[in-house]
Amino acid sequence: MSSGEASSSQPSIVSKAKEYVELHDQVENSLGLLDSLEGFLATFQTDLTNVSGQISNLQERSKEIDGRLKARKKIQKPLSSLLNDLAISPTLAETILDTDVGEQWLTVIPDLEHRLSTLNARKRVKAARDLAEVAEGLRIVAATKMRSFFFAVIQPIKASMNTNMQVLQTSVLIKYRSLYEFLQNFAEDVAKEIQRTYVIAARVYYETGFRRYTRSLGWIKSRVPAKADLIAAVDSTASFAADDAQLQCSKIDGPAVVPAYLGEDKAYKEPIESLLRSMLLVLMDNATAEYTFLASFFAPPPKVAPVFEPQSAALFPAEDREMRRVSANTDDVNTPLPGHERFSTGSSEARDRNDALSKEEEAALASTWKQILEPTLAYCQTFATSVLEPSPPITSLLIMIRIIENVLAEVQTRGCAPLEGWLFGLRMQFWPVFQKMMSEHISSLSKLNESSAGGYFRRGNVVTDANVKTIIARYCSIFSSFVSLTETEEETVVFNNLLKLRQEVTALVVGQAKRLNDPLKTANYQSNSYELALQTLSKGQLAMTHPKAQAELAYWREREEESRRRLLSAARPTT
């Protein structure tokens, strides 16, 4: 290159030197920035690694927290249930502490009972131990108030014979049965004290009522002498026939019972069998109702609350139920004592309840019942014994035996074992008297036959045809009444005695006929006598469908036909 060209390019480089310097600086700056960026990236990588590790830790903690949450959810319901069982609500505490016993307690006390049971079962739980003292305080307050409440309920029984025992039992005591169950479970001494108080009050109540009722029946009995005459007492004017009203006294569903106030009516009279029936029905209704109440109220607390309801009154007429009660009060025998409707011992609930009792519990129940009714049974026993002194007419006696047996069957249906035993003893007391009296009737006829054959009887009295007719009529009346009172033909005591009595009546007719000393008159007399027996039996109240009735008619018909054949034979002229 020429010197001219060289000098011309030099200014060109110099002029751009600044640009090159600036470019160099920019390159240096870029290199510095790249070095800084490299350092930042290196630091970022480290930080990123640290963050990733923290995220992993957070994920692990999240899983741990989630597991703990699931575990707590599992125990949430049991824990909530435990707290609900243990916690005593302010309403429960305020009701027990600030109110008297009433209907609201019927829901509060079972709640308290549940919580007391739960606290007792959860003694290892601290919360249960902390609440135990509070619950115990509420238990003591509740037991104290309920003791006063039940004493106040029982007090009217002691105070007045006008107290309606049936209403008090069904409308008050049975209504608050759950409160008494609470006392049985958590205040046993208080429960026993209430039971003793009730037993004493009820004992006096029934004793006073039945003493006055049997006394009133005794006054009525004294107005109607019921001395029995023997069938062979020819001079007696006593009637041996029993009318339909008397026969109805052998049934439970018969006439109304005799109210106590009629004892003061000196003109009022009633057959002896009606008086005994009235006493037995009043005793049956009161005693069986009391037994059912005791079984429902004082029995050990059942797993399921007991059912206690008045029984349907279909068995007896409505107008009779109110009279079938003890009639007396503290001052005046004219005021009826409200008695008992029958409770549902025949219902499935009551039967299940009785079946659930153990032998020990049944024995305790029977003992409590006897403590209450023992004086009552003594008064009833005294009156029942009095109807046998002097001995009543034989038909009346059998009527009384039948009502005893029917009441016994009804008591067995109602499930009152203690009264059943007492009635069985009463039945055993009456049957020997019946046998003794039948033996006396048979013996009297036998003696009459012997004296007739010898030509004398009792101070030389001779048996007349009218006497024989009277005895036949008496026998037919006795037989008809006995058949009406006896449903089956297996009653050996009744029908064996009737058979012996019939044999003596037949012997009396035969002996009286032989005194005529004429075969024709003898046969005619026997035929007429047997015909009289047939007619009397046919006209009476004889149950024609009874097997013994058919056999009896056949017997007298056969005797009459046999006598008629002898009569025809005796009347036929001899050749």
XYZ file of C-alpha atoms in Angstrom:
575
model
C 0.000 0.000 0.000
C 1.241 3.439 -0.795
C 1.954 6.003 1.868
C -0.939 7.938 0.697
C -3.354 5.058 1.185
C -1.860 4.342 4.638
C -2.313 7.820 5.804
C -5.830 7.833 4.594
C -6.881 4.650 6.563
C -5.284 5.738 9.862
C -7.821 8.356 10.657
C -10.569 5.861 9.979
C -9.397 3.416 12.731
C -8.726 6.173 15.177
C -12.142 7.563 14.575
C -13.745 4.165 15.516
C -11.479 3.421 18.472
C -14.096 4.759 20.866
C -16.647 2.434 19.454
C -14.327 -0.491 19.910
C -13.594 0.496 23.456
C -17.290 0.744 24.189
C -17.872 -2.592 22.540
C -15.096 -4.045 24.659
C -16.642 -2.643 27.788
C -19.975 -4.078 26.800
C -18.379 -7.444 26.260
C -16.710 -7.192 29.665
C -20.003 -6.223 31.225
C -21.742 -9.112 29.495
C -19.103 -11.487 30.745
C -19.616 -10.119 34.262
C -23.329 -10.512 33.952
C -22.883 -14.046 32.691
C -20.636 -14.805 35.671
C -23.283 -13.312 38.011
C -26.021 -15.276 36.281
C -23.981 -18.411 36.605
C -23.596 -17.786 40.305
C -27.318 -17.023 40.702
C -28.269 -20.187 38.850
C -25.964 -22.180 41.047
C -27.613 -20.637 44.166
C -31.120 -21.171 42.719
C -30.363 -24.842 42.162
C -29.379 -25.179 45.771
C -32.473 -23.331 46.961
C -34.683 -25.429 44.685
C -33.264 -28.594 46.176
C -33.978 -27.256 49.649
C -37.549 -26.339 48.709
C -38.135 -29.776 47.256
C -37.016 -31.314 50.528
C -39.372 -29.014 52.489
C -42.254 -29.963 50.210
C -41.564 -33.644 50.896
C -41.579 -32.924 54.624
C -44.871 -31.050 54.301
C -46.389 -33.937 52.383
C -45.340 -36.365 55.093
C -46.799 -34.105 57.810
C -49.984 -33.768 55.800
C -50.323 -37.541 55.653
C -49.681 -37.768 59.387
C -52.287 -35.102 60.169
C -54.793 -36.819 57.855
C -54.225 -40.106 59.667
C -54.720 -38.467 63.040
C -57.908 -36.845 61.740
C -59.291 -40.177 60.611
C -58.428 -41.730 63.963
C -60.206 -38.975 65.846
C -63.236 -39.293 63.611
C -63.440 -42.955 64.584
C -63.694 -42.130 68.289
C -65.905 -39.076 67.772
C -69.223 -40.956 68.036
C -68.270 -43.148 71.040
C -66.819 -40.128 72.787
C -69.908 -38.078 72.014
C -72.126 -40.897 73.283
C -70.076 -41.162 76.471
C -70.296 -37.435 77.077
C -74.049 -37.514 76.478
C -74.417 -40.369 78.962
C -72.268 -38.741 81.603
C -73.349 -35.144 81.277
C -76.131 -34.002 83.623
C -78.252 -31.376 81.959
C -79.269 -28.220 83.829
C -82.920 -29.098 83.180
C -82.541 -32.432 84.948
C -80.827 -30.880 87.955
C -83.247 -27.966 88.193
C -86.280 -30.272 88.004
C -85.053 -32.452 90.848
C -83.762 -29.638 93.016
C -86.402 -26.970 92.443
C -89.706 -28.799 91.776
C -91.973 -31.167 93.680
C -92.635 -34.686 92.466
C -95.055 -34.569 89.559
C -95.616 -35.749 86.035
C -92.425 -34.067 84.786
C -90.484 -36.425 87.053
C -91.716 -39.377 85.012
C -89.268 -38.396 82.257
C -86.533 -36.907 84.447
C -86.060 -39.812 86.871
C -85.450 -42.473 84.181
C -82.854 -40.089 82.722
C -81.175 -39.739 86.125
C -81.323 -43.491 86.622
C -79.602 -44.032 83.274
C -76.843 -41.580 84.114
C -76.284 -43.062 87.548
C -75.928 -46.501 86.009
C -73.512 -45.153 83.381
C -71.390 -43.305 85.947
C -71.200 -46.438 88.046
C -70.114 -48.497 85.045
C -67.499 -45.880 83.934
C -65.673 -45.425 87.218
C -62.312 -45.585 85.479
C -63.170 -42.499 83.393
C -62.038 -39.305 85.129
C -65.077 -37.375 83.929
C -67.322 -40.033 85.487
C -65.509 -39.750 88.810
C -65.808 -35.963 88.685
C -69.593 -36.148 88.096
C -70.243 -38.942 90.605
C -70.594 -36.567 93.553
C -73.040 -34.344 91.690
C -75.114 -37.340 90.627
C -75.079 -38.755 94.170
C -76.409 -35.465 95.496
C -79.239 -35.529 92.987
C -79.993 -39.148 93.927
C -80.315 -38.271 97.601
C -82.561 -35.283 96.897
C -84.734 -37.312 94.511
C -85.094 -40.208 96.977
C -86.020 -37.823 99.800
C -88.684 -36.051 97.769
C -90.138 -39.295 96.419
C -90.324 -40.737 99.935
C -92.420 -37.756 101.042
C -94.510 -38.002 97.882
C -95.436 -41.676 98.345
C -96.150 -41.175 102.038
C -98.543 -38.363 101.099
C -100.259 -40.634 98.563
C -100.684 -43.435 101.109
C -101.894 -41.120 103.887
C -105.573 -40.970 102.688
C -105.810 -44.750 103.138
C -105.035 -44.272 106.813
C -107.166 -41.175 107.229
C -110.534 -42.262 105.830
C -112.415 -45.348 104.727
C -113.968 -43.193 102.012
C -110.681 -43.292 100.101
C -111.156 -44.911 96.710
C -108.434 -47.545 96.803
C -108.875 -48.516 93.160
C -108.427 -44.944 91.926
C -105.461 -44.383 94.206
C -103.749 -47.530 92.968
C -104.386 -47.210 89.240
C -104.340 -43.438 88.808
C -101.536 -42.531 91.199
C -99.366 -45.363 92.430
C -99.201 -47.345 89.201
C -98.760 -44.107 87.268
C -95.631 -43.342 89.302
C -94.381 -46.925 89.281
C -91.152 -45.864 87.513
C -90.287 -43.628 90.470
C -90.675 -46.536 92.858
C -88.489 -48.668 90.599
C -85.820 -45.971 90.900
C -86.017 -46.300 94.685
C -85.785 -50.075 94.434
C -82.592 -49.741 92.401
C -80.894 -46.760 94.056
C -82.544 -46.308 97.483
C -83.593 -49.765 98.617
C -84.156 -48.792 102.245
C -86.562 -46.044 101.207
C -88.422 -48.455 98.912
C -88.821 -50.983 101.746
C -90.029 -48.244 104.095
C -92.682 -47.191 101.575
C -93.787 -50.804 101.162
C -94.095 -51.307 104.921
C -96.104 -48.101 105.232
C -98.467 -49.188 102.464
C -98.904 -52.670 103.929
C -99.846 -51.269 107.345
C -102.287 -48.746 105.840
C -103.926 -51.280 103.503
C -104.180 -53.857 106.292
C -106.130 -51.456 108.505
C -108.227 -50.293 105.518
C -109.385 -53.789 104.551
C -109.681 -54.992 108.135
C -111.980 -52.113 109.062
C -114.042 -52.401 105.901
C -114.572 -56.161 106.084
C -115.202 -56.115 109.821
C -118.078 -53.721 109.252
C -119.326 -55.514 106.163
C -119.390 -58.971 107.792
C -120.998 -57.430 110.865
C -123.749 -55.993 108.665
C -124.247 -59.383 106.985
C -124.431 -60.953 110.424
C -127.266 -58.614 111.386
C -129.213 -59.644 108.289
C -128.474 -63.325 108.930
C -129.912 -63.105 112.427
C -133.295 -62.044 111.005
C -133.677 -65.214 108.931
C -133.390 -68.373 111.032
C -131.965 -71.025 108.771
C -132.170 -74.080 110.999
C -132.374 -77.251 108.955
C -135.194 -79.769 109.423
C -134.744 -83.422 108.566
C -136.665 -84.903 105.688
C -138.435 -87.280 108.051
C -139.609 -84.494 110.378
C -143.260 -84.929 109.455
C -144.442 -82.127 111.727
C -142.082 -79.583 110.179
C -143.413 -76.851 107.903
C -140.001 -76.014 106.461
C -139.678 -75.872 102.707
C -137.113 -78.150 101.096
C -137.477 -76.562 97.660
C -135.068 -73.951 96.358
C -136.507 -71.333 94.026
C -134.683 -69.953 91.019
C -133.466 -66.916 92.939
C -131.772 -69.162 95.480
C -130.234 -71.361 92.795
C -128.804 -68.264 91.100
C -126.837 -67.607 94.286
C -124.587 -70.520 93.304
C -123.279 -68.508 90.337
C -120.858 -65.610 90.160
C -122.849 -63.893 87.451
C -126.011 -63.858 89.510
C -127.983 -61.315 91.524
C -126.448 -58.169 92.966
C -124.522 -58.476 96.194
C -126.048 -57.303 99.439
C -124.904 -53.740 100.291
C -123.787 -53.068 103.835
C -126.265 -50.298 104.583
C -129.176 -52.757 104.418
C -127.916 -54.241 107.657
C -129.550 -51.370 109.516
C -132.894 -51.960 107.813
C -134.577 -54.202 110.349
C -137.210 -55.262 107.832
C -134.688 -56.429 105.246
C -134.144 -60.172 104.912
C -131.970 -62.254 102.643
C -131.349 -66.022 102.323
C -128.216 -67.287 104.018
C -126.707 -68.418 100.714
C -127.082 -64.915 99.288
C -125.204 -63.449 102.255
C -122.301 -65.880 101.899
C -122.174 -65.245 98.149
C -122.043 -61.481 98.717
C -119.166 -61.843 101.147
C -117.228 -64.144 98.819
C -117.645 -61.890 95.782
C -116.626 -58.784 97.700
C -113.608 -60.646 99.052
C -112.711 -62.027 95.630
C -112.772 -58.653 93.892
C -110.839 -56.833 96.589
C -108.312 -59.586 97.305
C -107.478 -60.450 93.689
C -107.210 -56.786 92.764
C -104.856 -56.212 95.685
C -102.740 -59.202 94.674
C -102.446 -57.925 91.120
C -101.515 -54.470 92.357
C -98.822 -55.861 94.640
C -97.440 -57.970 91.791
C -97.322 -54.950 89.517
C -96.065 -52.309 91.940
C -93.936 -53.921 94.642
C -92.426 -56.767 92.650
C -88.709 -56.509 91.798
C -88.146 -54.043 88.955
C -88.659 -55.787 85.615
C -86.560 -55.348 82.516
C -89.586 -53.884 80.795
C -91.988 -51.467 82.495
C -95.099 -53.336 83.747
C -98.565 -52.935 82.112
C -101.498 -52.376 84.536
C -104.950 -51.708 83.224
C -108.379 -52.081 84.388
C -109.969 -55.255 83.208
C -113.019 -55.295 81.083
C -116.172 -55.469 83.145
C -117.801 -58.006 80.851
C -117.910 -60.695 83.537
C -120.356 -58.947 85.838
C -123.241 -56.502 85.337
C -122.211 -52.882 85.659
C -124.742 -52.129 88.360
C -123.378 -55.001 90.425
C -119.717 -53.969 90.359
C -120.154 -50.929 92.563
C -122.029 -52.987 95.162
C -119.485 -55.771 95.105
C -117.216 -53.847 97.447
C -116.731 -53.487 101.137
C -119.348 -51.064 102.454
C -118.141 -49.020 105.399
C -116.321 -45.895 106.486
C -114.747 -44.621 109.664
C -117.995 -43.453 111.208
C -120.936 -44.963 109.388
C -121.546 -48.392 107.874
C -124.016 -46.890 105.447
C -121.353 -45.226 103.295
C -119.932 -47.641 100.718
C -116.188 -48.081 100.658
C -114.998 -47.630 97.079
C -113.595 -50.999 96.145
C -111.587 -52.418 93.345
C -112.261 -52.945 89.709
C -110.598 -56.148 88.652
C -107.173 -55.695 87.138
C -105.973 -57.506 84.103
C -104.539 -60.664 85.580
C -105.883 -62.447 82.565
C -104.084 -60.209 80.106
C -100.958 -61.497 78.379
C -98.836 -58.746 79.952
C -99.940 -59.617 83.476
C -99.474 -63.340 82.873
C -95.983 -62.760 81.479
C -95.191 -60.671 84.532
C -96.374 -63.397 86.925
C -94.565 -66.100 84.955
C -91.348 -64.070 85.173
C -91.355 -64.117 88.989
C -89.054 -66.608 90.650
C -90.275 -68.885 93.428
C -88.671 -66.625 96.011
C -90.368 -63.573 94.540
C -93.729 -65.350 94.439
C -93.295 -66.362 98.073
C -92.452 -62.772 99.021
C -95.494 -61.517 97.101
C -97.774 -64.027 98.831
C -96.306 -63.050 102.211
C -97.004 -59.354 101.570
C -100.550 -60.154 100.450
C -101.176 -62.201 103.582
C -99.869 -59.413 105.793
C -102.501 -57.117 104.290
C -105.441 -59.523 104.038
C -104.853 -61.757 107.056
C -107.341 -59.918 109.355
C -109.809 -59.698 106.473
C -109.658 -63.453 105.907
C -110.186 -63.996 109.617
C -113.424 -61.968 109.573
C -114.599 -63.771 106.435
C -113.743 -67.129 107.979
C -115.714 -66.260 111.091
C -118.769 -65.293 109.058
C -118.487 -68.381 106.840
C -118.327 -70.573 109.941
C -121.352 -68.806 111.409
C -123.560 -69.812 108.474
C -123.014 -73.440 109.489
C -124.203 -72.786 113.030
C -126.900 -73.964 113.215
C -126.750 -76.176 110.163
C -128.580 -74.587 107.213
C -131.063 -76.447 104.989
C -129.331 -79.069 102.891
C -130.149 -77.357 99.601
C -128.867 -74.008 100.860
C -125.678 -75.744 101.992
C -125.041 -77.197 98.536
C -125.753 -73.787 96.974
C -123.093 -72.285 99.246
C -120.639 -75.042 98.355
C -121.199 -74.337 94.654
C -120.583 -70.602 94.994
C -117.402 -71.378 96.924
C -116.268 -73.671 94.103
C -117.185 -71.140 91.406
C -115.348 -68.351 93.201
C -112.383 -70.683 93.625
C -112.338 -71.374 89.871
C -112.497 -67.648 89.110
C -109.686 -66.917 91.560
C -107.572 -69.582 89.867
C -108.210 -67.828 86.550
C -107.116 -64.524 88.053
C -103.983 -66.106 89.440
C -104.305 -65.224 93.127
C -102.662 -68.260 94.739
C -102.989 -67.200 98.421
C -106.751 -66.645 98.160
C -107.056 -69.892 96.232
C -105.596 -71.764 99.198
C -107.972 -70.079 101.629
C -111.009 -70.901 99.476
C -109.871 -74.492 99.147
C -109.779 -74.734 102.931
C -113.261 -73.207 103.142
C -114.520 -75.743 100.623
C -113.049 -78.568 102.688
C -114.837 -77.149 105.732
C -118.264 -77.223 104.043
C -118.192 -80.632 102.345
C -117.979 -82.682 105.594
C -120.945 -80.730 106.954
C -122.868 -81.610 103.791
C -122.013 -85.292 104.180
C -123.004 -85.226 107.851
C -126.359 -83.605 107.085
C -127.117 -86.035 104.243
C -126.307 -88.904 106.588
C -128.739 -87.428 109.117
C -131.470 -87.186 106.466
C -130.892 -90.777 105.432
C -130.757 -91.929 109.032
C -134.001 -90.097 109.854
C -135.813 -91.898 107.048
C -134.304 -95.207 108.064
C -135.546 -94.728 111.623
C -138.946 -93.696 110.317
C -139.130 -96.894 108.267
C -138.151 -98.969 111.287
C -140.723 -97.300 113.495
C -143.355 -97.623 110.796
C -142.696 -101.332 110.535
C -142.964 -101.579 114.313
C -146.068 -99.416 114.495
C -144.555 -96.519 116.366
C -142.316 -93.527 115.724
C -141.188 -90.767 118.027
C -143.440 -90.776 121.035
C -145.813 -93.154 119.383
C -146.637 -91.042 116.310
C -147.848 -93.158 113.394
C -146.813 -92.382 109.822
C -149.784 -91.312 107.721
C -150.303 -91.283 103.983
C -150.047 -87.492 104.096
C -146.651 -87.842 105.768
C -145.460 -90.134 102.982
C -146.630 -87.688 100.330
C -144.824 -84.862 102.120
C -141.605 -86.876 102.275
C -141.872 -87.779 98.583
C -142.340 -84.109 97.720
C -139.368 -83.163 99.892
C -137.185 -85.793 98.263
C -138.167 -84.606 94.791
C -137.387 -81.007 95.754
C -133.978 -82.003 97.086
C -133.199 -84.100 94.025
C -134.282 -81.382 91.583
C -132.209 -78.764 93.373
C -129.170 -81.032 93.575
C -129.324 -81.837 89.865
C -129.657 -78.156 89.006
C -126.568 -77.465 91.106
C -124.479 -80.333 89.709
C -123.215 -80.200 86.154
C -121.553 -83.605 85.944
C -122.703 -87.051 87.016
C -119.310 -87.847 88.581
C -120.265 -86.032 91.811
C -120.197 -89.185 93.904
C -120.732 -87.391 97.222
C -123.965 -85.856 95.946
C -125.453 -88.723 93.944
C -124.435 -91.560 96.250
C -126.265 -89.836 99.090
C -129.265 -89.194 96.844
C -129.287 -92.876 95.918
C -129.349 -93.876 99.589
C -132.067 -91.319 100.262
C -134.119 -92.658 97.348
C -133.796 -96.194 98.663
C -135.193 -95.088 101.999
C -138.060 -93.202 100.313
C -138.866 -96.286 98.270
C -138.748 -98.432 101.398
C -141.077 -95.960 103.134
C -143.629 -96.266 100.303
C -143.385 -100.057 100.270
C -143.689 -100.254 104.061
C -146.679 -97.894 104.154
C -148.363 -99.904 101.354
C -147.891 -103.212 103.178
C -149.846 -101.867 106.124
C -152.983 -101.934 103.977
C -153.023 -105.767 104.043
C -154.739 -105.884 100.660
C -152.767 -106.699 97.484
C -155.034 -104.543 95.371
C -154.821 -101.547 97.719
C -151.096 -102.100 98.213
C -150.391 -102.058 94.470
C -152.671 -99.072 93.971
C -151.007 -97.136 96.796
C -147.531 -97.829 95.417
C -148.626 -96.869 91.902
C -150.088 -93.588 93.125
C -147.016 -92.817 95.211
C -144.629 -93.456 92.340
C -146.855 -91.468 90.012
C -146.700 -88.603 92.529
C -142.902 -88.759 92.454
C -142.922 -88.699 88.630
C -145.279 -85.739 88.486
C -143.390 -83.797 91.131
C -140.064 -84.309 89.376
C -141.563 -83.340 86.019
C -143.103 -80.143 87.413
C -140.020 -79.067 89.299
C -136.872 -77.318 88.161
C -135.264 -80.599 87.160
C -132.691 -80.275 84.405
C -134.175 -82.802 81.992
C -130.982 -83.071 79.953
C -128.906 -84.164 82.940
C -128.063 -87.919 82.802
C -128.951 -88.372 86.448
C -132.308 -86.699 85.891
C -133.129 -89.117 83.092
C -132.078 -92.055 85.235
C -134.194 -90.803 88.131
C -137.299 -90.444 85.992
C -136.677 -93.887 84.522
C -136.413 -95.380 88.023
C -139.742 -94.012 89.224
C -141.402 -94.798 85.906
C -140.242 -98.401 86.174
C -141.533 -98.638 89.770
C -144.866 -97.162 88.696
C -145.236 -99.573 85.760
C -144.341 -102.507 87.955
C -146.950 -101.444 90.523
C -149.517 -100.981 87.796
C -148.878 -104.518 86.542
C -149.352 -105.872 90.053
C -152.496 -103.789 90.321
C -153.891 -105.288 87.130
C -152.886 -108.725 88.268
C -154.566 -108.229 91.641
C -157.706 -106.802 90.032
C -158.037 -109.732 87.575
C -160.760 -112.097 88.867
C -159.614 -115.554 89.797
C -161.202 -118.521 88.017
